[in-house]
Coordinates of C-alpha atoms in Angstrom, one line a residue:
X1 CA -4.3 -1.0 52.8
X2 CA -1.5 0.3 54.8
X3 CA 1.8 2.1 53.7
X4 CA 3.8 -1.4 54.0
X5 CA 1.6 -3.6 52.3
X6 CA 1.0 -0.8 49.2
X7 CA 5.1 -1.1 48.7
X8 CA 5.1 -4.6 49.0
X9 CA 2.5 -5.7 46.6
X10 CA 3.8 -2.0 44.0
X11 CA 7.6 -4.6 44.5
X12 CA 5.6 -7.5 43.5
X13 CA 3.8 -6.4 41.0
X14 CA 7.1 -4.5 39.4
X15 CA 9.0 -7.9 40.0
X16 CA 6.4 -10.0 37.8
X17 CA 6.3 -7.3 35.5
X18 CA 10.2 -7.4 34.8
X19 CA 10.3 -11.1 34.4
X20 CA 7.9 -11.2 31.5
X21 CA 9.8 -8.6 29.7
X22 CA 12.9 -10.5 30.0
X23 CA 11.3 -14.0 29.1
X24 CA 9.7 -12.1 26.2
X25 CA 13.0 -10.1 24.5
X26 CA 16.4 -10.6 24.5
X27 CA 19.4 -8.4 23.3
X28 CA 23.1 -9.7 23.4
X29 CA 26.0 -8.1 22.2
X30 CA 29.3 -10.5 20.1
X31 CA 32.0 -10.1 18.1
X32 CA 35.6 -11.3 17.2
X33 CA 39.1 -9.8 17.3
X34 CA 41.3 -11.4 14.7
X35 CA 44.9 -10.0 14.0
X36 CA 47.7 -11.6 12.2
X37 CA 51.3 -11.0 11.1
X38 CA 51.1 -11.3 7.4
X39 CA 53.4 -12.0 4.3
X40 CA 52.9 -11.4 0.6
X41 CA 55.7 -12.1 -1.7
X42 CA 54.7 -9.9 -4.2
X43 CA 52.6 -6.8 -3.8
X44 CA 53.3 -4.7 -6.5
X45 CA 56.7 -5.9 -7.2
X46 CA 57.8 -5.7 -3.9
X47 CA 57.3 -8.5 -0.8
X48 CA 55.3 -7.1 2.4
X49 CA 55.6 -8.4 6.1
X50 CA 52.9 -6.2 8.1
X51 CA 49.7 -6.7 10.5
X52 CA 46.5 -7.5 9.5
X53 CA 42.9 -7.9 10.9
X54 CA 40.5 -10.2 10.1
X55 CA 41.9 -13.3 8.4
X56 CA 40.5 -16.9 10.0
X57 CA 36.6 -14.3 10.6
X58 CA 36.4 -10.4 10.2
X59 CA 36.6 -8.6 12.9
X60 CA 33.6 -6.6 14.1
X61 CA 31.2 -6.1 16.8
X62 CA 27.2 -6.6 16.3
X63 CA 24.0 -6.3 18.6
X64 CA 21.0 -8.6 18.0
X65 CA 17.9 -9.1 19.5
X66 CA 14.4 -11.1 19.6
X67 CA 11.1 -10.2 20.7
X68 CA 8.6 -12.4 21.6
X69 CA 5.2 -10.6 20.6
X70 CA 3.2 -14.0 21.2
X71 CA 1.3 -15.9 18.6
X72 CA 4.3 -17.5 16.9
X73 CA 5.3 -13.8 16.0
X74 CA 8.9 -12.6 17.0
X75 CA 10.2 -9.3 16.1
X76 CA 13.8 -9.7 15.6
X77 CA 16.6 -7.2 14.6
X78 CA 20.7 -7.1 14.0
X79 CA 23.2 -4.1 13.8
X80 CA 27.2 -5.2 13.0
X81 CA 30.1 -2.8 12.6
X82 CA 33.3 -4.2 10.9
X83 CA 36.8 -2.8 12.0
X84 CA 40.3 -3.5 11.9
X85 CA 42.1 -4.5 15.0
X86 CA 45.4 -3.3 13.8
X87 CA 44.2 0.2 14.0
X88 CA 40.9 0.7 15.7
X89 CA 39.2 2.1 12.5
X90 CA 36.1 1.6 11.3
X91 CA 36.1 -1.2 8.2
X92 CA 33.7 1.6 6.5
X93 CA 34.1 5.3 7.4
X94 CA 31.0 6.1 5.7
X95 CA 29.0 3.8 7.6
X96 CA 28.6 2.8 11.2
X97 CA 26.9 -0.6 10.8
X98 CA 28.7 -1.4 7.4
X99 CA 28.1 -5.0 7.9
X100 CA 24.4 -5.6 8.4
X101 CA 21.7 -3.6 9.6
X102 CA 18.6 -5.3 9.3
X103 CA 14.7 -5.2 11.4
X104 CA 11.9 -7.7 10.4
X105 CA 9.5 -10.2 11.9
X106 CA 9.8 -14.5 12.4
X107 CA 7.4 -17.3 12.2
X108 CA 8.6 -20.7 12.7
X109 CA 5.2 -21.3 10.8
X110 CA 5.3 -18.6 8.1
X111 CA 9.1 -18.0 8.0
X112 CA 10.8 -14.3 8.2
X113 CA 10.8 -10.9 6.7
X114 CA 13.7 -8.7 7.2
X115 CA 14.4 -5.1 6.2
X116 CA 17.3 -3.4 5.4
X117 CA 21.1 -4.3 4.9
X118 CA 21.4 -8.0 4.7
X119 CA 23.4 -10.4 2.8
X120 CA 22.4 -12.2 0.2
X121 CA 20.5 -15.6 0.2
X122 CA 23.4 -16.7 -3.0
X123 CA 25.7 -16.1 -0.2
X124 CA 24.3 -17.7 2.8
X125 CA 23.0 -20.8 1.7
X126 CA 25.5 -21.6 -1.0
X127 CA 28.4 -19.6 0.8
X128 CA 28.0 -21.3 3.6
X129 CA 28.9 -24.6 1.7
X130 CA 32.2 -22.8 -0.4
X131 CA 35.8 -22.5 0.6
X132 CA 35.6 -19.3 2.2
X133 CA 33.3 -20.7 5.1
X134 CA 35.8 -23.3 5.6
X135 CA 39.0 -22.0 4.7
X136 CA 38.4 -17.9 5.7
X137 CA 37.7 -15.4 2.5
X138 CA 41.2 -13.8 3.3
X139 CA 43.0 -16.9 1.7
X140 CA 40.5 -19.5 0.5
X141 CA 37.7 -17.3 -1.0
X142 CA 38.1 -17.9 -4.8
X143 CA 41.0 -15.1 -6.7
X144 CA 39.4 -11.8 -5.8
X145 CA 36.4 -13.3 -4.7
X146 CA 35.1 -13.3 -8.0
X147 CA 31.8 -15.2 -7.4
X148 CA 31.0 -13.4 -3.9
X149 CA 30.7 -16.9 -2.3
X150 CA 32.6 -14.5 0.6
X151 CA 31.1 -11.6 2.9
X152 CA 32.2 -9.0 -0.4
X153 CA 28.3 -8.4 -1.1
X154 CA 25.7 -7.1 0.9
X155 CA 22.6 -5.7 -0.5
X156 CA 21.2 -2.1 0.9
X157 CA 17.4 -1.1 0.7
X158 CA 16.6 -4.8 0.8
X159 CA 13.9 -6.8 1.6
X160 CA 14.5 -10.7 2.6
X161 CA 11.8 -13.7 3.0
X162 CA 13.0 -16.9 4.1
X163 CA 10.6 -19.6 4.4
X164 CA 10.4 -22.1 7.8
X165 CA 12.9 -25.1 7.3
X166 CA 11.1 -28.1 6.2
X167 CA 12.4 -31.5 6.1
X168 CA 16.0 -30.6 5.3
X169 CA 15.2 -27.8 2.9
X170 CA 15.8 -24.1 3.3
X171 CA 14.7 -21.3 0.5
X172 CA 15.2 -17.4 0.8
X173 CA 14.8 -14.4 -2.2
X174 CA 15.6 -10.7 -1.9
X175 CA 14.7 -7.7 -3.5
X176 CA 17.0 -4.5 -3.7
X177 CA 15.8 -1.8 -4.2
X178 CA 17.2 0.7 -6.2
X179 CA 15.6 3.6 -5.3
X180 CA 16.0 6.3 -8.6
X181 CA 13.4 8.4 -9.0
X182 CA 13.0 7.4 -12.4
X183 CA 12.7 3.7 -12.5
X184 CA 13.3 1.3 -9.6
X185 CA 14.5 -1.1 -11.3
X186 CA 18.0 1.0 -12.3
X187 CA 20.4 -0.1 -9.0
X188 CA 18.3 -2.8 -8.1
X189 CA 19.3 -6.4 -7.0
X190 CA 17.7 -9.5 -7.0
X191 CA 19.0 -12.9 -4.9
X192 CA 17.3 -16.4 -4.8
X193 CA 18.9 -19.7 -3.0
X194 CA 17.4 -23.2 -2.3
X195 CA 19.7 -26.0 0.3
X196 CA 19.0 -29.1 1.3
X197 CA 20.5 -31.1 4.0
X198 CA 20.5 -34.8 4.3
X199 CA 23.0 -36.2 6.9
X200 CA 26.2 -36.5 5.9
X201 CA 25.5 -34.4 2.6
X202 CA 24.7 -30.9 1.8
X203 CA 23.6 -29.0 -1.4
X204 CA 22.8 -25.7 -2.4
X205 CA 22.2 -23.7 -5.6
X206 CA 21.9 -20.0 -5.9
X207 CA 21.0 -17.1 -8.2
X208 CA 22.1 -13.1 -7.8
X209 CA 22.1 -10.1 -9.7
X210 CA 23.0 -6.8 -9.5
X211 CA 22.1 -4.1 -11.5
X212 CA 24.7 -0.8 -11.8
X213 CA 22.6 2.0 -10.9
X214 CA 21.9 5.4 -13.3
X215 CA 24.3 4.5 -15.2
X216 CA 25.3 7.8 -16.8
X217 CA 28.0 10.9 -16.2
X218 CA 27.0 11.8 -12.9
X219 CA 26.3 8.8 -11.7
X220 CA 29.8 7.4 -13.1
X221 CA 31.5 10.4 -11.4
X222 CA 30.2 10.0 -8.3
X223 CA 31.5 6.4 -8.4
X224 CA 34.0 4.9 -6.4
X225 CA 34.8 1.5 -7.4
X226 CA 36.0 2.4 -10.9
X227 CA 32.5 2.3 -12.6
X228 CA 30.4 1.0 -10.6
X229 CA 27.8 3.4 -9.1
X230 CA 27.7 3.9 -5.3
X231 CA 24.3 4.2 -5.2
X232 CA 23.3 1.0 -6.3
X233 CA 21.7 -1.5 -3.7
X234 CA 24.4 -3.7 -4.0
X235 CA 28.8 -3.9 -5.3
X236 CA 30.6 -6.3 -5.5
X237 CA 34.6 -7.0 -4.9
X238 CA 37.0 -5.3 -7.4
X239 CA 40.0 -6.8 -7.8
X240 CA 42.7 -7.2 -10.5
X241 CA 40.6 -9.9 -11.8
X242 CA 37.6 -8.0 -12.6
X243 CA 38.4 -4.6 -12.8
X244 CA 37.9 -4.2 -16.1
X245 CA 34.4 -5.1 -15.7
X246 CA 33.7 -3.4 -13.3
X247 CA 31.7 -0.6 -15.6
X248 CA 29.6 -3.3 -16.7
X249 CA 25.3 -2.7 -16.8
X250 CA 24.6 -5.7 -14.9
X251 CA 26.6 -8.9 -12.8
X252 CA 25.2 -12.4 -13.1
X253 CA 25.8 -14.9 -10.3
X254 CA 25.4 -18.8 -10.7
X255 CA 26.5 -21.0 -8.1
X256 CA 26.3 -24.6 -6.7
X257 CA 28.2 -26.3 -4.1
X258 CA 27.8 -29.6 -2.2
X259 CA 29.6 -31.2 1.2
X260 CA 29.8 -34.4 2.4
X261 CA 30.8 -35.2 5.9
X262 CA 31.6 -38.4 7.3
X263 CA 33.2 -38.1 10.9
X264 CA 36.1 -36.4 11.1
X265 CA 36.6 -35.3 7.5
X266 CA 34.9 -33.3 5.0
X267 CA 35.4 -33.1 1.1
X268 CA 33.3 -30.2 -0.8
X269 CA 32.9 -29.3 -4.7
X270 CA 31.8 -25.7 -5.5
X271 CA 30.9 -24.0 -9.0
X272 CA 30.2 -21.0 -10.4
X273 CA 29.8 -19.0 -13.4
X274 CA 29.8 -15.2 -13.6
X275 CA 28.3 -12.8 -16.4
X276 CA 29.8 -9.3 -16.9
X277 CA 27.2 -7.7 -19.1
X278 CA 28.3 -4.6 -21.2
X279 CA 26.0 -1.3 -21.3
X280 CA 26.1 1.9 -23.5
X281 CA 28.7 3.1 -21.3
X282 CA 31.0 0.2 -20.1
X283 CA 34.9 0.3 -20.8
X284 CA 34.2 -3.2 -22.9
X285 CA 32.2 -4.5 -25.4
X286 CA 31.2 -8.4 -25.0
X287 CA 30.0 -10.2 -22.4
X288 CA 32.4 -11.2 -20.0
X289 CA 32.3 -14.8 -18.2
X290 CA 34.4 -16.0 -15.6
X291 CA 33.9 -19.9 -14.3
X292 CA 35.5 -21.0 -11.2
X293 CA 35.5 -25.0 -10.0
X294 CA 36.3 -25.7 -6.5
X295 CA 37.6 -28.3 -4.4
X296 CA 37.9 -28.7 -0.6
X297 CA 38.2 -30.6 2.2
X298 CA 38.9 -30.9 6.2
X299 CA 39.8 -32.7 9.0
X300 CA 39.7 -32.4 13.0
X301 CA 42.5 -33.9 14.2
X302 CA 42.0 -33.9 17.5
X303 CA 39.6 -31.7 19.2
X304 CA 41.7 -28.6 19.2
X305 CA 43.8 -29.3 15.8
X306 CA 41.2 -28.3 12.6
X307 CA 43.0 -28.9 9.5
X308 CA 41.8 -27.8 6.0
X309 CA 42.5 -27.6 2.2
X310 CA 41.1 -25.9 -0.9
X311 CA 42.0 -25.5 -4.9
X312 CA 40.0 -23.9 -7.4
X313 CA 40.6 -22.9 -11.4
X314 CA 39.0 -20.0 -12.4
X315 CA 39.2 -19.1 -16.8
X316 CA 37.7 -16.3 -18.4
X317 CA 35.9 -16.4 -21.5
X318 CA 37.8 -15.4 -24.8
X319 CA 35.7 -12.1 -25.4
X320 CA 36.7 -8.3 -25.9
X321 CA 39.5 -8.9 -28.1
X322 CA 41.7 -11.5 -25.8
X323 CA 42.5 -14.0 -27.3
X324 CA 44.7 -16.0 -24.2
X325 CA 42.2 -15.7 -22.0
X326 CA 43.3 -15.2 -18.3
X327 CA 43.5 -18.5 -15.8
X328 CA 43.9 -18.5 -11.9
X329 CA 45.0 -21.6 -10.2
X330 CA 44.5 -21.1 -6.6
X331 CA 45.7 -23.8 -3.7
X332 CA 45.0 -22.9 -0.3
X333 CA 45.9 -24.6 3.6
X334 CA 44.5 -23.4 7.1
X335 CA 45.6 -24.8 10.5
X336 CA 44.3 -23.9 13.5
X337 CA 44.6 -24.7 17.3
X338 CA 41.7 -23.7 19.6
X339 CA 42.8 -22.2 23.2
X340 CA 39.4 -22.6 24.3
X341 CA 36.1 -22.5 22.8
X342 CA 36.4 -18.8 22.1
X343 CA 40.0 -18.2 21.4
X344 CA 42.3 -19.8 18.3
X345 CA 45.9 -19.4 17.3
X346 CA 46.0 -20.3 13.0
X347 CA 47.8 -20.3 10.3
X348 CA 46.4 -19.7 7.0
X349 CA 48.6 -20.1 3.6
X350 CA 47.8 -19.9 -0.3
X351 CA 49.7 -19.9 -3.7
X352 CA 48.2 -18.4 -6.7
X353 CA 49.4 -19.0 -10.2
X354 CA 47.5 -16.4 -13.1
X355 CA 48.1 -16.9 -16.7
X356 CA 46.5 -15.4 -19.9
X357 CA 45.5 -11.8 -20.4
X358 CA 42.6 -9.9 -19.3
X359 CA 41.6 -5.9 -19.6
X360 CA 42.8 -3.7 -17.0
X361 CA 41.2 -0.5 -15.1
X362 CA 41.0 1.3 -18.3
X363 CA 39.8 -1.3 -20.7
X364 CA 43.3 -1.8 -22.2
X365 CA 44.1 -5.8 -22.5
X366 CA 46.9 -6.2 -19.9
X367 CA 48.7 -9.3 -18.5
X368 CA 46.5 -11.4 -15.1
X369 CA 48.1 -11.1 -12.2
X370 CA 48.0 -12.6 -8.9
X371 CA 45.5 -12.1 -6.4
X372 CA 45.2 -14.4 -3.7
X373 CA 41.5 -15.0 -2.0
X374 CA 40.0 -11.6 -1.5
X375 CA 42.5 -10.0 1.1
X376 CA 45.1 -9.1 -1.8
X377 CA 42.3 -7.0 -3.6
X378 CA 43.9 -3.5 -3.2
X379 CA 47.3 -5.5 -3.5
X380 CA 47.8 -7.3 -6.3
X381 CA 51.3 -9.4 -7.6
X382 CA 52.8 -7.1 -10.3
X383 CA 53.8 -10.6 -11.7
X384 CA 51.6 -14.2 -12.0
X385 CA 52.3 -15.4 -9.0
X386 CA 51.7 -14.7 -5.3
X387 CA 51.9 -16.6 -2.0
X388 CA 50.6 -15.6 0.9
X389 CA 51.2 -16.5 4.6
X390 CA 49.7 -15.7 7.9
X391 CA 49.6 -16.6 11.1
X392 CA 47.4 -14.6 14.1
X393 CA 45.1 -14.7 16.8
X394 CA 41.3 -15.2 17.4
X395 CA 39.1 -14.2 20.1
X396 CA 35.3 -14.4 19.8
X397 CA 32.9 -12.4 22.4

């Protein structure tokens, strides 16, 4: 074989070879910038008017890909960074891919196995039915995000199995790991969710827990939510809600919610109940519960108007010496006008009224305050009411 025909079947050959490996794997790259002018009319006694990012989605920037490895087997893997358009910085200076950071294999027969930092099954298959999917977590996810029907949790050292869709129905559990030397268990998380779909109606009911690490001295010190231990697999938001819980031994999620869609509009119901549980070393005593009921519902005007609506009434238990126990009425409105199919202008507003008393930082019974969805949770009211209002811009890539 000549020089010319050895280059022209070596061009072949490479050409062939290149267009299996691109029918075979694919990696893409997407994200959203979100920014917003925002107002709060009461952040620590005083009213704010400043930027914010990530308020209709969070803004960030993630890399997935798929693998065909033949056989029904795919090997599949995601990597998403969270950071703030306002300012460029990283959502989590610790951590590169704060989001998610997961590897694992798929089987539209078997299901899939993932590895590493995921969210929870509680939150995608009954999230995905809640007010924060419809309404954004900023102003719609319930006062401080107190059930983490939001993005708040995400569970490191975790392994995922969700089985194949079948007929409508969708299941998942995860394991955290907690990863002490002396006992696995301390720091670990567990998360289980079932959803069924039936056109026009949706339900789904999940289960997580979260356990707070060695919970002892050093692990307390090294802490950096106010008692709960960094080194657990998973956290949860703190807020002025719950930050006298936050020492607790162990959280305890329950939650259903349920849609129904019927052309243009959409009414949900949500529920949850969540279990503070006291250890040897918490800053309380009793067991604390918080219940939250939920309402919502939407409406696409026209193809580029959405319009949406949410309330929810979350009450405390009367536990650890409180006897008017803390109430948050939340009601919450979202507008937006899409540019384009990647780009939104919205506005996004919320009222929340907080009566009662609950225990603050310390464990001293204090007066609730306001704390609307889960963008005022560094912020709170310094009274029982807050409003919120913002309006920004949206750009998915």
């Amino acid at each position: 074989m000549n020089t010319t025909c050895m280059r022209a079947a070596a061009l072949a050959v490479s050409t062939l070879i290149g267009a299996n490996v691109c029918a075979q794997s694919n990696v893409s790259i997407y994200g959203v910038v979100d920014a917003a002018m925002a107002y709060t009319s009461n952040q620590g006694g005083n009213s704010n008017t400043y930027m914010r990012s990530g308020n209709l989605s969070a803004s960030k920037i993630g890399f997935q890909g798929v693998e065909d490895l033949g056989g029904d087997l795919k090997a599949l893997f995601l990597l998403e960074n969270g950071f703030e358009s306002d300012t460029g910085a990283q959502s989590s200076a610790s951590s590169l891919f704060n989001r998610q950071a997961y590897v694992g294999l798929q089987s539209a027969a078997y299901g899939s196995v993932t590895a590493g930092r995921q969210y929870t099954p509680y939150y995608l298959l009954v999230g995905s039915l809640a007010s924060s999917n419809v309404l954004t977590g900023a102003t719609g996810a319930h006062p401080g995000d107190i059930d983490g029907l939001d993005t708040t949790v995400r569970i490191s050292n975790s392994v995922t199995y969700s089985m194949p869709a079948w007929r409508g129905l969708q299941a998942s559990a995860q394991y955290g790991f907690g990863e002490a030397a002396d006992g696995n268990a301390v720091g670990s998380s567990f998360s289980a969710a079932v959803k069924y779909s039936t056109s026009p109606a949706e339900f789904a009911l999940g289960y997580l827990k979260l356990k707070n690490g060695q919970n002892n001295a050093s692990a307390m010190a090294m802490s950096t939510q106010g008692g709960w231990n960094g080194n657990a697999s998973g956290s949860f938001g703190i807020s002025a809600i719950n930050q006298g819980y936050a020492s607790a031994e162990s959280v305890q999620f329950i939650a259903a919610s349920a849609r129904y869609t019927m052309g243009k509009w959409m009414v949900g119901a949500n529920a949850s109940n969540v279990q503070y549980e006291a250890g040897s070393r918490s800053a309380f005593r009793d067991t604390a519960i918080f219940n939250t009921a939920g309402l919502i519902s939407s409406y696409q005007l026209t193809p580029q108007w959405f319009l949406a609506a949410g309330y929810s009434d979350t009450f405390a238990s009367h536990a650890n010496g409180i006897a008017d126990r803390a109430r948050y009425r939340q009601l919450s409105f979202e507008q937006t006008y899409a540019l384009s199919k990647r780009t939104a202008i919205y506005l996004i507003e919320a009222r929340q009224l907080a009566r009662g008393q609950t225990l603050g930082q310390d464990g001293a019974i204090v007066n609730a305050v306001a704390s609307v969805g889960d963008s005022q949770n560094g912020t709170p009211s310094s009274t029982g009411g807050q409003t919120v209002v913002m309006v920004g811009l949206k750009h998915s890539f």
